[in-house]
PDB file of C-alpha atoms in Angstrom:
ATOM      1  CA  UNK A  13     192.435 -54.405-122.808  1.00 68.00           C
ATOM      2  CA  UNK A  14     193.873 -53.639-119.364  1.00 78.00           C
ATOM      3  CA  UNK A  15     193.483 -50.697-116.993  1.00 87.00           C
ATOM      4  CA  UNK A  16     191.454 -47.763-118.203  1.00 86.00           C
ATOM      5  CA  UNK A  17     189.236 -44.845-117.234  1.00 90.00           C
ATOM      6  CA  UNK A  18     185.769 -43.895-118.378  1.00 88.00           C
ATOM      7  CA  UNK A  19     184.065 -40.521-117.827  1.00 92.00           C
ATOM      8  CA  UNK A  20     180.360 -40.117-118.527  1.00 90.00           C
ATOM      9  CA  UNK A  21     178.541 -37.042-119.701  1.00 95.00           C
ATOM     10  CA  UNK A  22     176.746 -36.981-116.339  1.00 95.00           C
ATOM     11  CA  UNK A  23     180.058 -36.616-114.509  1.00 94.00           C
ATOM     12  CA  UNK A  24     180.307 -40.214-113.259  1.00 94.00           C
ATOM     13  CA  UNK A  25     183.712 -41.904-113.563  1.00 94.00           C
ATOM     14  CA  UNK A  26     184.994 -45.482-113.641  1.00 91.00           C
ATOM     15  CA  UNK A  27     188.595 -46.622-113.337  1.00 91.00           C
ATOM     16  CA  UNK A  28     189.539 -50.271-113.548  1.00 89.00           C
ATOM     17  CA  UNK A  29     190.269 -53.232-115.760  1.00 83.00           C
ATOM     18  CA  UNK A  30     188.708 -53.579-119.199  1.00 82.00           C
ATOM     19  CA  UNK A  31     188.478 -56.552-121.561  1.00 81.00           C
ATOM     20  CA  UNK A  32     187.003 -56.110-125.037  1.00 78.00           C
ATOM     21  CA  UNK A  33     185.473 -52.810-124.012  1.00 77.00           C
ATOM     22  CA  UNK A  34     183.767 -54.254-120.928  1.00 79.00           C
ATOM     23  CA  UNK A  35     184.537 -53.443-117.281  1.00 78.00           C
ATOM     24  CA  UNK A  36     185.654 -56.602-115.474  1.00 78.00           C
ATOM     25  CA  UNK A  37     186.962 -57.559-112.031  1.00 83.00           C
ATOM     26  CA  UNK A  38     187.919 -54.792-109.648  1.00 90.00           C
ATOM     27  CA  UNK A  39     187.357 -51.130-110.237  1.00 91.00           C
ATOM     28  CA  UNK A  40     186.441 -47.762-108.752  1.00 94.00           C
ATOM     29  CA  UNK A  41     183.244 -45.927-109.631  1.00 93.00           C
ATOM     30  CA  UNK A  42     182.773 -42.280-108.642  1.00 96.00           C
ATOM     31  CA  UNK A  43     179.309 -40.765-108.875  1.00 96.00           C
ATOM     32  CA  UNK A  44     178.871 -37.070-109.550  1.00 96.00           C
ATOM     33  CA  UNK A  45     176.816 -36.809-106.316  1.00 96.00           C
ATOM     34  CA  UNK A  46     179.893 -37.665-104.229  1.00 96.00           C
ATOM     35  CA  UNK A  47     179.265 -41.375-103.622  1.00 97.00           C
ATOM     36  CA  UNK A  48     182.055 -43.840-104.442  1.00 97.00           C
ATOM     37  CA  UNK A  49     182.531 -47.606-104.698  1.00 96.00           C
ATOM     38  CA  UNK A  50     185.839 -49.445-104.903  1.00 96.00           C
ATOM     39  CA  UNK A  51     185.849 -53.193-105.277  1.00 95.00           C
ATOM     40  CA  UNK A  52     184.566 -56.123-107.290  1.00 93.00           C
ATOM     41  CA  UNK A  53     181.820 -56.016-109.922  1.00 89.00           C
ATOM     42  CA  UNK A  54     179.698 -58.243-112.114  1.00 86.00           C
ATOM     43  CA  UNK A  55     177.745 -57.841-115.356  1.00 78.00           C
ATOM     44  CA  UNK A  56     180.207 -55.525-117.022  1.00 75.00           C
ATOM     45  CA  UNK A  57     180.838 -53.319-114.016  1.00 72.00           C
ATOM     46  CA  UNK A  58     177.205 -52.376-113.432  1.00 81.00           C
ATOM     47  CA  UNK A  59     176.521 -54.284-110.183  1.00 91.00           C
ATOM     48  CA  UNK A  60     178.618 -54.449-107.010  1.00 93.00           C
ATOM     49  CA  UNK A  61     179.396 -58.119-106.378  1.00 94.00           C
ATOM     50  CA  UNK A  62     182.132 -59.540-104.140  1.00 95.00           C
ATOM     51  CA  UNK A  63     184.375 -57.590-101.774  1.00 97.00           C
ATOM     52  CA  UNK A  64     184.045 -53.838-101.871  1.00 97.00           C
ATOM     53  CA  UNK A  65     183.955 -50.495-100.108  1.00 98.00           C
ATOM     54  CA  UNK A  66     181.131 -48.000-100.616  1.00 98.00           C
ATOM     55  CA  UNK A  67     181.354 -44.475 -99.233  1.00 98.00           C
ATOM     56  CA  UNK A  68     178.421 -42.090 -99.283  1.00 98.00           C
ATOM     57  CA  UNK A  69     178.578 -38.325 -99.607  1.00 97.00           C
ATOM     58  CA  UNK A  70     177.111 -38.015 -96.077  1.00 97.00           C
ATOM     59  CA  UNK A  71     180.163 -39.746 -94.577  1.00 97.00           C
ATOM     60  CA  UNK A  72     178.750 -43.244 -94.112  1.00 98.00           C
ATOM     61  CA  UNK A  73     181.059 -46.102 -95.177  1.00 98.00           C
ATOM     62  CA  UNK A  74     180.363 -49.804 -95.755  1.00 98.00           C
ATOM     63  CA  UNK A  75     183.184 -52.261 -96.305  1.00 98.00           C
ATOM     64  CA  UNK A  76     182.471 -55.927 -96.888  1.00 98.00           C
ATOM     65  CA  UNK A  77     180.698 -58.377 -99.136  1.00 98.00           C
ATOM     66  CA  UNK A  78     178.133 -57.597-101.823  1.00 97.00           C
ATOM     67  CA  UNK A  79     175.776 -59.838-103.774  1.00 97.00           C
ATOM     68  CA  UNK A  80     173.907 -58.453-106.776  1.00 95.00           C
ATOM     69  CA  UNK A  81     174.342 -54.861-105.642  1.00 95.00           C
ATOM     70  CA  UNK A  82     173.195 -55.477-102.049  1.00 97.00           C
ATOM     71  CA  UNK A  83     175.171 -55.664 -98.803  1.00 98.00           C
ATOM     72  CA  UNK A  84     175.072 -59.428 -98.202  1.00 98.00           C
ATOM     73  CA  UNK A  85     177.466 -61.481 -96.084  1.00 98.00           C
ATOM     74  CA  UNK A  86     179.985 -60.126 -93.582  1.00 98.00           C
ATOM     75  CA  UNK A  87     180.584 -56.401 -93.508  1.00 98.00           C
ATOM     76  CA  UNK A  88     181.140 -53.253 -91.453  1.00 98.00           C
ATOM     77  CA  UNK A  89     179.027 -50.100 -91.648  1.00 98.00           C
ATOM     78  CA  UNK A  90     180.290 -46.915 -90.007  1.00 98.00           C
ATOM     79  CA  UNK A  91     178.133 -43.797 -89.981  1.00 98.00           C
ATOM     80  CA  UNK A  92     179.193 -40.168 -89.918  1.00 97.00           C
ATOM     81  CA  UNK A  93     177.472 -39.862 -86.517  1.00 97.00           C
ATOM     82  CA  UNK A  94     179.825 -42.492 -85.040  1.00 97.00           C
ATOM     83  CA  UNK A  95     177.595 -45.577 -85.074  1.00 98.00           C
ATOM     84  CA  UNK A  96     179.248 -48.854 -86.107  1.00 98.00           C
ATOM     85  CA  UNK A  97     177.800 -52.237 -87.056  1.00 98.00           C
ATOM     86  CA  UNK A  98     179.991 -55.246 -87.712  1.00 98.00           C
ATOM     87  CA  UNK A  99     178.444 -58.542 -88.670  1.00 98.00           C
ATOM     88  CA  UNK A 100     176.213 -60.319 -91.130  1.00 98.00           C
ATOM     89  CA  UNK A 101     173.962 -58.730 -93.756  1.00 98.00           C
ATOM     90  CA  UNK A 102     171.252 -59.883 -96.129  1.00 98.00           C
ATOM     91  CA  UNK A 103     169.995 -57.677 -98.961  1.00 98.00           C
ATOM     92  CA  UNK A 104     171.118 -54.414 -97.322  1.00 98.00           C
ATOM     93  CA  UNK A 105     169.748 -55.339 -93.876  1.00 98.00           C
ATOM     94  CA  UNK A 106     171.442 -56.435 -90.652  1.00 98.00           C
ATOM     95  CA  UNK A 107     170.561 -60.106 -90.583  1.00 98.00           C
ATOM     96  CA  UNK A 108     172.253 -62.923 -88.656  1.00 98.00           C
ATOM     97  CA  UNK A 109     174.861 -62.300 -85.996  1.00 98.00           C
ATOM     98  CA  UNK A 110     176.314 -58.859 -85.473  1.00 98.00           C
ATOM     99  CA  UNK A 111     177.572 -56.224 -83.073  1.00 98.00           C
ATOM    100  CA  UNK A 112     176.357 -52.640 -83.133  1.00 98.00           C
ATOM    101  CA  UNK A 113     177.883 -49.835 -81.095  1.00 98.00           C
ATOM    102  CA  UNK A 114     176.147 -46.470 -81.179  1.00 97.00           C
ATOM    103  CA  UNK A 115     177.816 -43.106 -80.807  1.00 96.00           C
ATOM    104  CA  UNK A 116     176.336 -42.847 -77.279  1.00 95.00           C
ATOM    105  CA  UNK A 117     178.307 -46.008 -76.329  1.00 94.00           C
ATOM    106  CA  UNK A 118     175.229 -48.272 -76.248  1.00 97.00           C
ATOM    107  CA  UNK A 119     176.236 -51.714 -77.527  1.00 98.00           C
ATOM    108  CA  UNK A 120     174.176 -54.657 -78.782  1.00 98.00           C
ATOM    109  CA  UNK A 121     175.879 -57.965 -79.502  1.00 98.00           C
ATOM    110  CA  UNK A 122     173.702 -60.767 -80.817  1.00 98.00           C
ATOM    111  CA  UNK A 123     171.273 -61.914 -83.463  1.00 98.00           C
ATOM    112  CA  UNK A 124     169.393 -59.766 -85.982  1.00 98.00           C
ATOM    113  CA  UNK A 125     166.511 -60.147 -88.392  1.00 98.00           C
ATOM    114  CA  UNK A 126     165.812 -57.544 -91.065  1.00 98.00           C
ATOM    115  CA  UNK A 127     167.562 -54.707 -89.197  1.00 98.00           C
ATOM    116  CA  UNK A 128     165.996 -55.556 -85.792  1.00 98.00           C
ATOM    117  CA  UNK A 129     167.350 -57.408 -82.758  1.00 98.00           C
ATOM    118  CA  UNK A 130     165.811 -60.869 -83.022  1.00 98.00           C
ATOM    119  CA  UNK A 131     166.853 -64.082 -81.288  1.00 98.00           C
ATOM    120  CA  UNK A 132     169.397 -64.016 -78.479  1.00 98.00           C
ATOM    121  CA  UNK A 133     171.496 -60.963 -77.715  1.00 98.00           C
ATOM    122  CA  UNK A 134     173.072 -58.788 -75.050  1.00 98.00           C
ATOM    123  CA  UNK A 135     172.427 -55.052 -74.736  1.00 98.00           C
ATOM    124  CA  UNK A 136     174.900 -52.872 -72.828  1.00 98.00           C
ATOM    125  CA  UNK A 137     173.213 -49.531 -72.175  1.00 97.00           C
ATOM    126  CA  UNK A 138     174.879 -46.177 -71.644  1.00 95.00           C
ATOM    127  CA  UNK A 139     173.522 -46.186 -68.070  1.00 95.00           C
ATOM    128  CA  UNK A 140     175.496 -49.351 -67.357  1.00 97.00           C
ATOM    129  CA  UNK A 141     172.415 -51.567 -67.293  1.00 98.00           C
ATOM    130  CA  UNK A 142     172.798 -54.888 -69.087  1.00 98.00           C
ATOM    131  CA  UNK A 143     170.130 -57.098 -70.624  1.00 98.00           C
ATOM    132  CA  UNK A 144     171.012 -60.594 -71.822  1.00 98.00           C
ATOM    133  CA  UNK A 145     168.276 -62.701 -73.312  1.00 98.00           C
ATOM    134  CA  UNK A 146     165.744 -63.165 -76.053  1.00 98.00           C
ATOM    135  CA  UNK A 147     164.466 -60.560 -78.518  1.00 98.00           C
ATOM    136  CA  UNK A 148     161.552 -60.398 -80.936  1.00 98.00           C
ATOM    137  CA  UNK A 149     161.416 -57.795 -83.697  1.00 98.00           C
ATOM    138  CA  UNK A 150     163.575 -55.300 -81.806  1.00 98.00           C
ATOM    139  CA  UNK A 151     161.989 -55.752 -78.356  1.00 98.00           C
ATOM    140  CA  UNK A 152     162.963 -57.753 -75.281  1.00 98.00           C
ATOM    141  CA  UNK A 153     160.661 -60.739 -75.545  1.00 98.00           C
ATOM    142  CA  UNK A 154     160.985 -64.195 -73.992  1.00 98.00           C
ATOM    143  CA  UNK A 155     163.465 -65.150 -71.309  1.00 98.00           C
ATOM    144  CA  UNK A 156     165.946 -62.500 -70.226  1.00 98.00           C
ATOM    145  CA  UNK A 157     168.039 -61.069 -67.415  1.00 98.00           C
ATOM    146  CA  UNK A 158     168.334 -57.356 -66.642  1.00 98.00           C
ATOM    147  CA  UNK A 159     171.121 -56.183 -64.346  1.00 98.00           C
ATOM    148  CA  UNK A 160     170.798 -52.600 -63.072  1.00 98.00           C
ATOM    149  CA  UNK A 161     174.136 -50.836 -62.694  1.00 97.00           C
ATOM    150  CA  UNK A 162     173.124 -48.183 -60.176  1.00 97.00           C
ATOM    151  CA  UNK A 163     171.423 -50.488 -57.651  1.00 97.00           C
ATOM    152  CA  UNK A 164     172.938 -53.898 -58.568  1.00 97.00           C
ATOM    153  CA  UNK A 165     169.384 -55.259 -58.515  1.00 98.00           C
ATOM    154  CA  UNK A 166     168.549 -58.004 -61.026  1.00 98.00           C
ATOM    155  CA  UNK A 167     165.371 -59.132 -62.760  1.00 98.00           C
ATOM    156  CA  UNK A 168     165.527 -62.591 -64.336  1.00 98.00           C
ATOM    157  CA  UNK A 169     162.426 -63.920 -66.016  1.00 98.00           C
ATOM    158  CA  UNK A 170     159.844 -63.482 -68.725  1.00 98.00           C
ATOM    159  CA  UNK A 171     159.538 -60.409 -70.978  1.00 98.00           C
ATOM    160  CA  UNK A 172     156.872 -59.260 -73.425  1.00 98.00           C
ATOM    161  CA  UNK A 173     157.289 -56.233 -75.670  1.00 97.00           C
ATOM    162  CA  UNK A 174     160.230 -54.716 -73.732  1.00 97.00           C
ATOM    163  CA  UNK A 175     158.585 -55.125 -70.284  1.00 97.00           C
ATOM    164  CA  UNK A 176     158.771 -57.653 -67.469  1.00 97.00           C
ATOM    165  CA  UNK A 177     155.727 -59.847 -68.030  1.00 97.00           C
ATOM    166  CA  UNK A 178     155.030 -63.354 -66.714  1.00 96.00           C
ATOM    167  CA  UNK A 179     157.009 -65.324 -64.175  1.00 97.00           C
ATOM    168  CA  UNK A 180     160.151 -63.670 -62.895  1.00 98.00           C
ATOM    169  CA  UNK A 181     162.590 -63.300 -60.040  1.00 98.00           C
ATOM    170  CA  UNK A 182     163.688 -59.916 -58.688  1.00 97.00           C
ATOM    171  CA  UNK A 183     166.870 -60.011 -56.628  1.00 98.00           C
ATOM    172  CA  UNK A 184     168.039 -57.043 -54.563  1.00 97.00           C
ATOM    173  CA  UNK A 185     171.714 -56.260 -54.106  1.00 97.00           C
ATOM    174  CA  UNK A 186     171.525 -57.426 -50.473  1.00 96.00           C
ATOM    175  CA  UNK A 187     170.557 -60.928 -51.617  1.00 95.00           C
ATOM    176  CA  UNK A 188     166.853 -60.770 -50.869  1.00 97.00           C
ATOM    177  CA  UNK A 189     164.599 -61.873 -53.691  1.00 96.00           C
ATOM    178  CA  UNK A 190     161.003 -62.184 -54.774  1.00 95.00           C
ATOM    179  CA  UNK A 191     159.696 -64.818 -57.176  1.00 97.00           C
ATOM    180  CA  UNK A 192     156.278 -64.241 -58.657  1.00 95.00           C
ATOM    181  CA  UNK A 193     154.109 -62.838 -61.417  1.00 96.00           C
ATOM    182  CA  UNK A 194     154.718 -59.624 -63.382  1.00 96.00           C
ATOM    183  CA  UNK A 195     152.561 -57.716 -65.857  1.00 96.00           C
ATOM    184  CA  UNK A 196     153.606 -54.812 -68.072  1.00 95.00           C
ATOM    185  CA  UNK A 197     156.661 -54.164 -65.907  1.00 95.00           C
ATOM    186  CA  UNK A 198     154.826 -54.257 -62.578  1.00 93.00           C
ATOM    187  CA  UNK A 199     154.779 -56.943 -59.871  1.00 92.00           C
ATOM    188  CA  UNK A 200     151.288 -58.415 -59.554  1.00 91.00           C
ATOM    189  CA  UNK A 201     149.252 -59.406 -56.529  1.00 90.00           C
ATOM    190  CA  UNK A 202     148.978 -63.131 -56.064  1.00 90.00           C
ATOM    191  CA  UNK A 203     151.107 -66.084 -55.130  1.00 94.00           C
ATOM    192  CA  UNK A 204     154.817 -65.452 -54.653  1.00 94.00           C
ATOM    193  CA  UNK A 205     157.880 -66.441 -52.711  1.00 96.00           C
ATOM    194  CA  UNK A 206     160.030 -63.943 -50.801  1.00 94.00           C
ATOM    195  CA  UNK A 207     163.470 -64.997 -49.564  1.00 96.00           C
ATOM    196  CA  UNK A 208     165.394 -62.918 -47.031  1.00 96.00           C
ATOM    197  CA  UNK A 209     169.171 -62.581 -47.051  1.00 93.00           C
ATOM    198  CA  UNK A 210     169.203 -64.874 -44.012  1.00 94.00           C
ATOM    199  CA  UNK A 211     167.840 -67.703 -46.124  1.00 93.00           C
ATOM    200  CA  UNK A 212     164.394 -67.613 -44.518  1.00 95.00           C
ATOM    201  CA  UNK A 213     161.512 -67.557 -46.960  1.00 95.00           C
ATOM    202  CA  UNK A 214     157.765 -67.040 -47.131  1.00 94.00           C
ATOM    203  CA  UNK A 215     155.512 -68.533 -49.796  1.00 95.00           C
ATOM    204  CA  UNK A 216     151.968 -67.273 -50.068  1.00 93.00           C
ATOM    205  CA  UNK A 217     149.634 -64.571 -51.296  1.00 91.00           C
ATOM    206  CA  UNK A 218     151.005 -61.037 -51.785  1.00 81.00           C
ATOM    207  CA  UNK A 219     149.341 -57.736 -52.513  1.00 74.00           C
TER     208      UNK A 219
END
């Protein structure tokens, strides 16, 4: 009873606390393939459960909560490529609220569902463009606002499958704006309202 070390014939190792020949509480398990887990266990040290840190041979590291051997709860995953996700997990998937920063400096801060952006979130792209709005299964979908860094132009309106689609307002950096219908990322002919930077406006048919 107390601290001890076990070495298997397959080269795996476990160091931690033992009671009556059973692994209990916290411990470190080293696999022969180079993976390692240090933290809390359940069921005799066979399932990660509680707070723990798992490092893979490829350089990826997860530190956070586990439930029944799955990343579940709050945790941080850092990859060898430089990507980093910090937030909520459910059964090994990003799920709930979380922030992901990729190695190319692209950042998403918002809601997730089964590893995809889903709900409300803000995307900061490497180009400097920013999208804040609704997402559906990893795509911009619903109401959202895109601000373009290079031109300072802004589109605020409806999105479907990552494209401007439905009613929207496009505002140029000089203050002029057009309100009308969009389809698959393109402004459509039909009724719309154009407002000049002077405040004058025209409402009617456009093509």
